[in-house]
Amino acid sequence: MDRRTFIEKSALTGAAFSALPLLTALKRAAPYRTALVGAGWWGTNILRCAMQAGESKLVALVDVDENQLKTCSDVMSKLSPDKPKLYRDYREMLAKEKPEIVIVATPDHWHPLCCIAAIEAGAHVYVEKPISHTIKEGRAMVNATRKHGKIVQVGTHRRVSPHNISGQEFLKSGKAGKIGMARAFVHYGGGPGQKTPDAEVPQGLDWDFYCGPAALVPYNKTIHPRGFRGYLNFANGTLGDWGIHWLDQVLWWSEQKYPKKIYSTGGRAIRQDNTDAPDHQVAVYDFDGFTLEWEHRNFAANNAEKTHPQQAVGVYFYGTEGTFHMGWLDGWTFYPTDPKKPVIHQDAQLNKPDDQNIAPLWANFLESIKTNKPPICEIEVGQKSTNVALLGMLSYKLGRSIVWDGEKETIEGDPEANKLLSREYRGEWKYPAV
C-alpha cells in the first residue's frame, strides 16, 4: 500500500511559535556580564548563540584545558570585540569577575558544583543537561536556585523546537487517542573498538582538576576531549546523555513528575574498548496510566526503524488512534490506526550549523531574567527529566527493580539503593548540602 502523507506545515508551525512566550523587544541598557565554564566544543556552541543574541559582554572563559580555552577564545574574537579573561578555576573567576550570567558546559560530574557556586555568587545560570551525576546533587541545585532566587535554565532545547511544540499539542489534543505506552530509543552503529593505552597528561591540561570530585584515574585520550560520557566515573552513558532529551518529551506530554517503579538491564555485549558504560540498555518505567520503555544500542545500527537517513532516534507514543513518532532531524509523524486516514507529518525546523534550537532557548532565558518568571526549562523541569535517566542507571547498577517515592525523593525499603542517590567526593571537594 502506498504511504499517504498529509503535511500541515503552515498551521502547525504557526501553532508551534505561538506556544512560545512573547519576547521583550527592549534590550537592557547594559549587556549582561557573561562567563562560560567549560570551553569545549559544546560550551563554545552555546556561547556563540549567547553572543549572537547581542545582550552579553563576555568577561571570562574557564576551562582546565588551556587548549580548549585558546580555541574558544579564537572563535569568540571573531564574534565580539570583548577581551575575556581566561581562568582555570571557576571559583577564582566568580570572585574576581562577578558575572551576572554563567554558562555551565563542563563534563556532567562538574555541573552541580559549578552551578551552585555561580548561583551563590549572585549569577543566573544556563546549565547543560543532565543537570547532575547523582540524584541528590540535582536536589541541591534546585534548593540553591530557590534559596537565592536566581533564574536557572537547563539546556533541554527541544522544549522550544517548533516541531516538538506542535507535536506535543497534537498529543495533548487527544488526536492519537489514549496513550498506553511510550518507547524512547537511540540506536547508533558501532563495533567493538579497541583498547587505548593510558598516556601522559597533555601539556596545558590540569588532569587532577578535570577529575575534580570524581575518582582520580589515569589520563586517557578516549576520555578527554569529548569522550567522557562513556565513562561512569564522569557521566551515565547513553541513557544519561541522550536519554534526558527523549524522556523529557514523555514527562512534557504526560505532565507527570516521576515514575513509580523502575527496572533496567543491559551490559557490554560488543564493546571491547576502554569505556565502561553499557553498550546496550533497556529500562522500563511504570507511570500512572502508561508504561515507558527506554532502549539504546551503540552497535548494529537500526536500519529497520530509521525515520531519517542519518538516524534512528526519538519516542514512539502508542495510542488507540495510532502511533506517533517524535523525532529530531525528521520532525514528527503520526501513523493512524485507520488505514483510510492519511499519515500526518511535520518537518523539523532547526538552527544551523548544529541542527539544534539553542538560540530561542537562550532568548527565553534572557526574557526570564528580565521578568523574573520561570524559564521554559527551569531547573526543576531539568531535574525531573535527569532523575528519570539516573533512576534507570541506578537500577542497572543494582541489577534489580526499585520503587521510587518521587515526593520524598527516596527509594522505598532499599538502603543499598539509597546509597547510590549520592556518591563520595574526592579530596577537597565537598558534596553539596541538600
mmCIF file of C-alpha atoms in Angstrom, residues 10-200:
data_model
loop_
_atom_site.group_PDB
_atom_site.id
_atom_site.type_symbol
_atom_site.label_atom_id
_atom_site.label_comp_id
_atom_site.label_asym_id
_atom_site.label_seq_id
_atom_site.Cartn_x
_atom_site.Cartn_y
_atom_site.Cartn_z
ATOM 1 C CA SER A 10 1.838 26.247 7.888
ATOM 2 C CA ALA A 11 -0.836 25.700 10.531
ATOM 3 C CA LEU A 12 1.326 23.557 12.771
ATOM 4 C CA THR A 13 4.329 25.834 12.505
ATOM 5 C CA GLY A 14 2.194 28.819 13.460
ATOM 6 C CA ALA A 15 0.838 26.913 16.443
ATOM 7 C CA ALA A 16 4.346 25.973 17.495
ATOM 8 C CA PHE A 17 5.643 29.507 17.523
ATOM 9 C CA SER A 18 2.511 30.817 19.223
ATOM 10 C CA ALA A 19 3.204 28.462 22.115
ATOM 11 C CA LEU A 20 6.431 30.265 22.912
ATOM 12 C CA PRO A 21 6.158 33.290 25.209
ATOM 13 C CA LEU A 22 6.447 36.658 23.521
ATOM 14 C CA LEU A 23 9.952 38.021 23.803
ATOM 15 C CA THR A 24 10.549 41.540 25.035
ATOM 16 C CA ALA A 25 11.737 43.785 22.226
ATOM 17 C CA LEU A 26 13.612 46.135 24.514
ATOM 18 C CA LYS A 27 17.170 45.281 25.434
ATOM 19 C CA ARG A 28 18.715 46.126 28.756
ATOM 20 C CA ALA A 29 20.766 49.294 28.685
ATOM 21 C CA ALA A 30 23.951 47.476 29.696
ATOM 22 C CA PRO A 31 24.784 43.970 28.478
ATOM 23 C CA TYR A 32 24.938 41.118 30.966
ATOM 24 C CA ARG A 33 28.386 40.258 32.250
ATOM 25 C CA THR A 34 28.635 36.689 30.978
ATOM 26 C CA ALA A 35 31.110 33.881 31.652
ATOM 27 C CA LEU A 36 31.496 30.381 30.262
ATOM 28 C CA VAL A 37 32.657 27.481 32.446
ATOM 29 C CA GLY A 38 33.606 24.565 30.207
ATOM 30 C CA ALA A 39 35.012 25.923 26.947
ATOM 31 C CA GLY A 40 34.860 22.744 24.861
ATOM 32 C CA TRP A 41 33.014 22.393 21.570
ATOM 33 C CA TRP A 42 29.534 22.373 23.110
ATOM 34 C CA GLY A 43 30.177 25.193 25.556
ATOM 35 C CA THR A 44 31.541 27.219 22.645
ATOM 36 C CA ASN A 45 28.384 26.422 20.702
ATOM 37 C CA ILE A 46 26.139 27.726 23.487
ATOM 38 C CA LEU A 47 28.280 30.816 23.970
ATOM 39 C CA ARG A 48 28.153 31.553 20.249
ATOM 40 C CA CYS A 49 24.346 31.711 20.457
ATOM 41 C CA ALA A 50 24.560 33.866 23.569
ATOM 42 C CA MET A 51 26.866 36.376 21.923
ATOM 43 C CA GLN A 52 24.793 36.458 18.737
ATOM 44 C CA ALA A 53 21.785 37.432 20.860
ATOM 45 C CA GLY A 54 23.553 40.750 21.447
ATOM 46 C CA GLU A 55 22.898 41.154 25.164
ATOM 47 C CA SER A 56 26.108 39.782 26.702
ATOM 48 C CA LYS A 57 29.505 41.214 27.477
ATOM 49 C CA LEU A 58 31.893 38.275 27.599
ATOM 50 C CA VAL A 59 34.066 38.738 30.683
ATOM 51 C CA ALA A 60 35.593 35.298 31.242
ATOM 52 C CA LEU A 61 36.244 31.831 29.872
ATOM 53 C CA VAL A 62 37.032 28.985 32.268
ATOM 54 C CA ASP A 63 38.495 25.579 31.490
ATOM 55 C CA VAL A 64 41.059 23.202 32.958
ATOM 56 C CA ASP A 65 42.421 22.686 29.428
ATOM 57 C CA GLU A 66 44.364 25.627 28.040
ATOM 58 C CA ASN A 67 43.979 24.227 24.528
ATOM 59 C CA GLN A 68 40.195 24.475 24.758
ATOM 60 C CA LEU A 69 40.456 27.962 26.218
ATOM 61 C CA LYS A 70 42.533 29.124 23.267
ATOM 62 C CA THR A 71 40.231 27.569 20.682
ATOM 63 C CA CYS A 72 37.120 29.062 22.265
ATOM 64 C CA SER A 73 38.788 32.444 22.665
ATOM 65 C CA ASP A 74 39.762 32.463 18.995
ATOM 66 C CA VAL A 75 36.175 31.677 17.960
ATOM 67 C CA MET A 76 34.761 34.428 20.174
ATOM 68 C CA SER A 77 37.254 37.005 18.896
ATOM 69 C CA LYS A 78 35.547 36.729 15.510
ATOM 70 C CA LEU A 79 32.138 37.431 17.065
ATOM 71 C CA SER A 80 32.876 40.162 19.577
ATOM 72 C CA PRO A 81 35.457 42.799 20.450
ATOM 73 C CA ASP A 82 35.263 41.684 24.096
ATOM 74 C CA LYS A 83 38.521 40.530 25.652
ATOM 75 C CA PRO A 84 37.525 37.859 28.170
ATOM 76 C CA LYS A 85 39.963 36.868 30.871
ATOM 77 C CA LEU A 86 40.991 33.212 30.865
ATOM 78 C CA TYR A 87 40.792 31.118 34.036
ATOM 79 C CA ARG A 88 41.478 27.568 35.106
ATOM 80 C CA ASP A 89 39.487 27.747 38.369
ATOM 81 C CA TYR A 90 35.812 28.765 38.240
ATOM 82 C CA ARG A 91 35.954 29.859 41.883
ATOM 83 C CA GLU A 92 38.622 32.436 41.175
ATOM 84 C CA MET A 93 36.657 33.662 38.178
ATOM 85 C CA LEU A 94 33.462 34.095 40.183
ATOM 86 C CA ALA A 95 35.273 36.042 42.889
ATOM 87 C CA LYS A 96 37.099 38.392 40.500
ATOM 88 C CA GLU A 97 34.699 38.907 37.598
ATOM 89 C CA LYS A 98 31.340 38.799 39.388
ATOM 90 C CA PRO A 99 29.403 37.693 36.292
ATOM 91 C CA GLU A 100 25.655 38.162 36.043
ATOM 92 C CA ILE A 101 25.215 35.107 33.807
ATOM 93 C CA VAL A 102 27.240 31.896 33.895
ATOM 94 C CA ILE A 103 27.034 29.123 31.314
ATOM 95 C CA VAL A 104 27.993 25.723 32.753
ATOM 96 C CA ALA A 105 29.000 23.317 29.980
ATOM 97 C CA THR A 106 31.540 21.135 31.747
ATOM 98 C CA PRO A 107 31.512 17.326 31.854
ATOM 99 C CA ASP A 108 28.492 16.084 33.818
ATOM 100 C CA HIS A 109 30.251 15.422 37.133
ATOM 101 C CA TRP A 110 31.137 19.126 37.427
ATOM 102 C CA HIS A 111 27.656 20.555 36.744
ATOM 103 C CA PRO A 112 26.427 20.679 40.377
ATOM 104 C CA LEU A 113 29.457 22.355 41.979
ATOM 105 C CA CYS A 114 29.886 24.949 39.224
ATOM 106 C CA CYS A 115 26.177 25.731 39.021
ATOM 107 C CA ILE A 116 25.665 26.083 42.771
ATOM 108 C CA ALA A 117 28.801 28.215 43.170
ATOM 109 C CA ALA A 118 27.611 30.551 40.413
ATOM 110 C CA ILE A 119 24.163 30.865 41.995
ATOM 111 C CA GLU A 120 25.678 31.600 45.402
ATOM 112 C CA ALA A 121 27.885 34.234 43.766
ATOM 113 C CA GLY A 122 24.763 36.007 42.501
ATOM 114 C CA ALA A 123 24.630 34.825 38.889
ATOM 115 C CA HIS A 124 21.828 33.415 36.781
ATOM 116 C CA VAL A 125 22.843 30.118 35.195
ATOM 117 C CA TYR A 126 22.379 28.258 31.940
ATOM 118 C CA VAL A 127 23.431 24.681 32.769
ATOM 119 C CA GLU A 128 23.750 21.817 30.350
ATOM 120 C CA LYS A 129 21.833 18.589 30.729
ATOM 121 C CA PRO A 130 21.938 16.242 32.553
ATOM 122 C CA ILE A 131 21.996 18.633 35.453
ATOM 123 C CA SER A 132 23.850 16.208 37.733
ATOM 124 C CA HIS A 133 25.708 12.931 38.049
ATOM 125 C CA THR A 134 23.630 11.740 41.021
ATOM 126 C CA ILE A 135 20.093 12.446 42.181
ATOM 127 C CA LYS A 136 20.887 14.261 45.434
ATOM 128 C CA GLU A 137 23.165 16.670 43.582
ATOM 129 C CA GLY A 138 20.180 17.668 41.471
ATOM 130 C CA ARG A 139 18.088 18.317 44.564
ATOM 131 C CA ALA A 140 20.870 20.522 45.941
ATOM 132 C CA MET A 141 20.848 22.527 42.696
ATOM 133 C CA VAL A 142 17.093 23.067 42.922
ATOM 134 C CA ASN A 143 17.378 24.100 46.572
ATOM 135 C CA ALA A 144 20.166 26.602 45.810
ATOM 136 C CA THR A 145 18.114 28.101 42.969
ATOM 137 C CA ARG A 146 15.113 28.572 45.238
ATOM 138 C CA LYS A 147 17.146 29.887 48.178
ATOM 139 C CA HIS A 148 18.887 32.598 46.162
ATOM 140 C CA GLY A 149 16.021 33.439 43.815
ATOM 141 C CA LYS A 150 18.020 33.031 40.609
ATOM 142 C CA ILE A 151 16.954 32.003 37.117
ATOM 143 C CA VAL A 152 18.422 28.665 36.030
ATOM 144 C CA GLN A 153 17.758 27.383 32.530
ATOM 145 C CA VAL A 154 18.606 23.773 31.608
ATOM 146 C CA GLY A 155 19.781 23.030 28.077
ATOM 147 C CA THR A 156 16.896 20.744 27.064
ATOM 148 C CA HIS A 157 16.398 22.807 23.935
ATOM 149 C CA ARG A 158 13.800 20.502 22.406
ATOM 150 C CA ARG A 159 11.272 22.251 24.630
ATOM 151 C CA VAL A 160 11.484 25.252 22.272
ATOM 152 C CA SER A 161 11.842 23.442 18.942
ATOM 153 C CA PRO A 162 8.785 24.201 16.769
ATOM 154 C CA HIS A 163 8.083 20.616 15.741
ATOM 155 C CA ASN A 164 8.389 19.390 19.337
ATOM 156 C CA ILE A 165 5.923 22.050 20.456
ATOM 157 C CA SER A 166 3.406 21.275 17.710
ATOM 158 C CA GLY A 167 3.872 17.549 18.322
ATOM 159 C CA GLN A 168 3.084 17.977 21.999
ATOM 160 C CA GLU A 169 -0.025 19.952 21.073
ATOM 161 C CA PHE A 170 -1.085 17.104 18.782
ATOM 162 C CA LEU A 171 -0.597 14.509 21.536
ATOM 163 C CA LYS A 172 -2.318 16.588 24.218
ATOM 164 C CA SER A 173 -5.279 17.229 21.898
ATOM 165 C CA GLY A 174 -6.144 13.538 22.031
ATOM 166 C CA LYS A 175 -5.740 13.003 18.281
ATOM 167 C CA ALA A 176 -3.559 9.958 18.956
ATOM 168 C CA GLY A 177 -6.228 8.578 21.299
ATOM 169 C CA LYS A 178 -5.483 7.239 24.737
ATOM 170 C CA ILE A 179 -1.779 6.514 25.013
ATOM 171 C CA GLY A 180 -0.888 3.416 27.000
ATOM 172 C CA MET A 181 2.811 3.075 26.181
ATOM 173 C CA ALA A 182 5.776 5.109 25.007
ATOM 174 C CA ARG A 183 9.136 3.865 23.765
ATOM 175 C CA ALA A 184 12.150 6.184 23.688
ATOM 176 C CA PHE A 185 15.201 4.983 21.823
ATOM 177 C CA VAL A 186 18.594 5.855 20.400
ATOM 178 C CA HIS A 187 20.207 3.381 18.020
ATOM 179 C CA TYR A 188 23.635 4.104 16.614
ATOM 180 C CA GLY A 189 26.018 1.802 14.837
ATOM 181 C CA GLY A 190 29.451 0.875 16.055
ATOM 182 C CA GLY A 191 31.749 -2.016 16.680
ATOM 183 C CA PRO A 192 33.853 -3.458 19.467
ATOM 184 C CA GLY A 193 36.503 -0.760 19.282
ATOM 185 C CA GLN A 194 39.890 -1.364 20.818
ATOM 186 C CA LYS A 195 41.870 -0.629 23.909
ATOM 187 C CA THR A 196 43.725 2.665 24.005
ATOM 188 C CA PRO A 197 46.686 2.833 26.393
ATOM 189 C CA ASP A 198 46.783 5.480 29.097
ATOM 190 C CA ALA A 199 49.150 8.334 28.364
ATOM 191 C CA GLU A 200 50.974 11.286 29.824
#
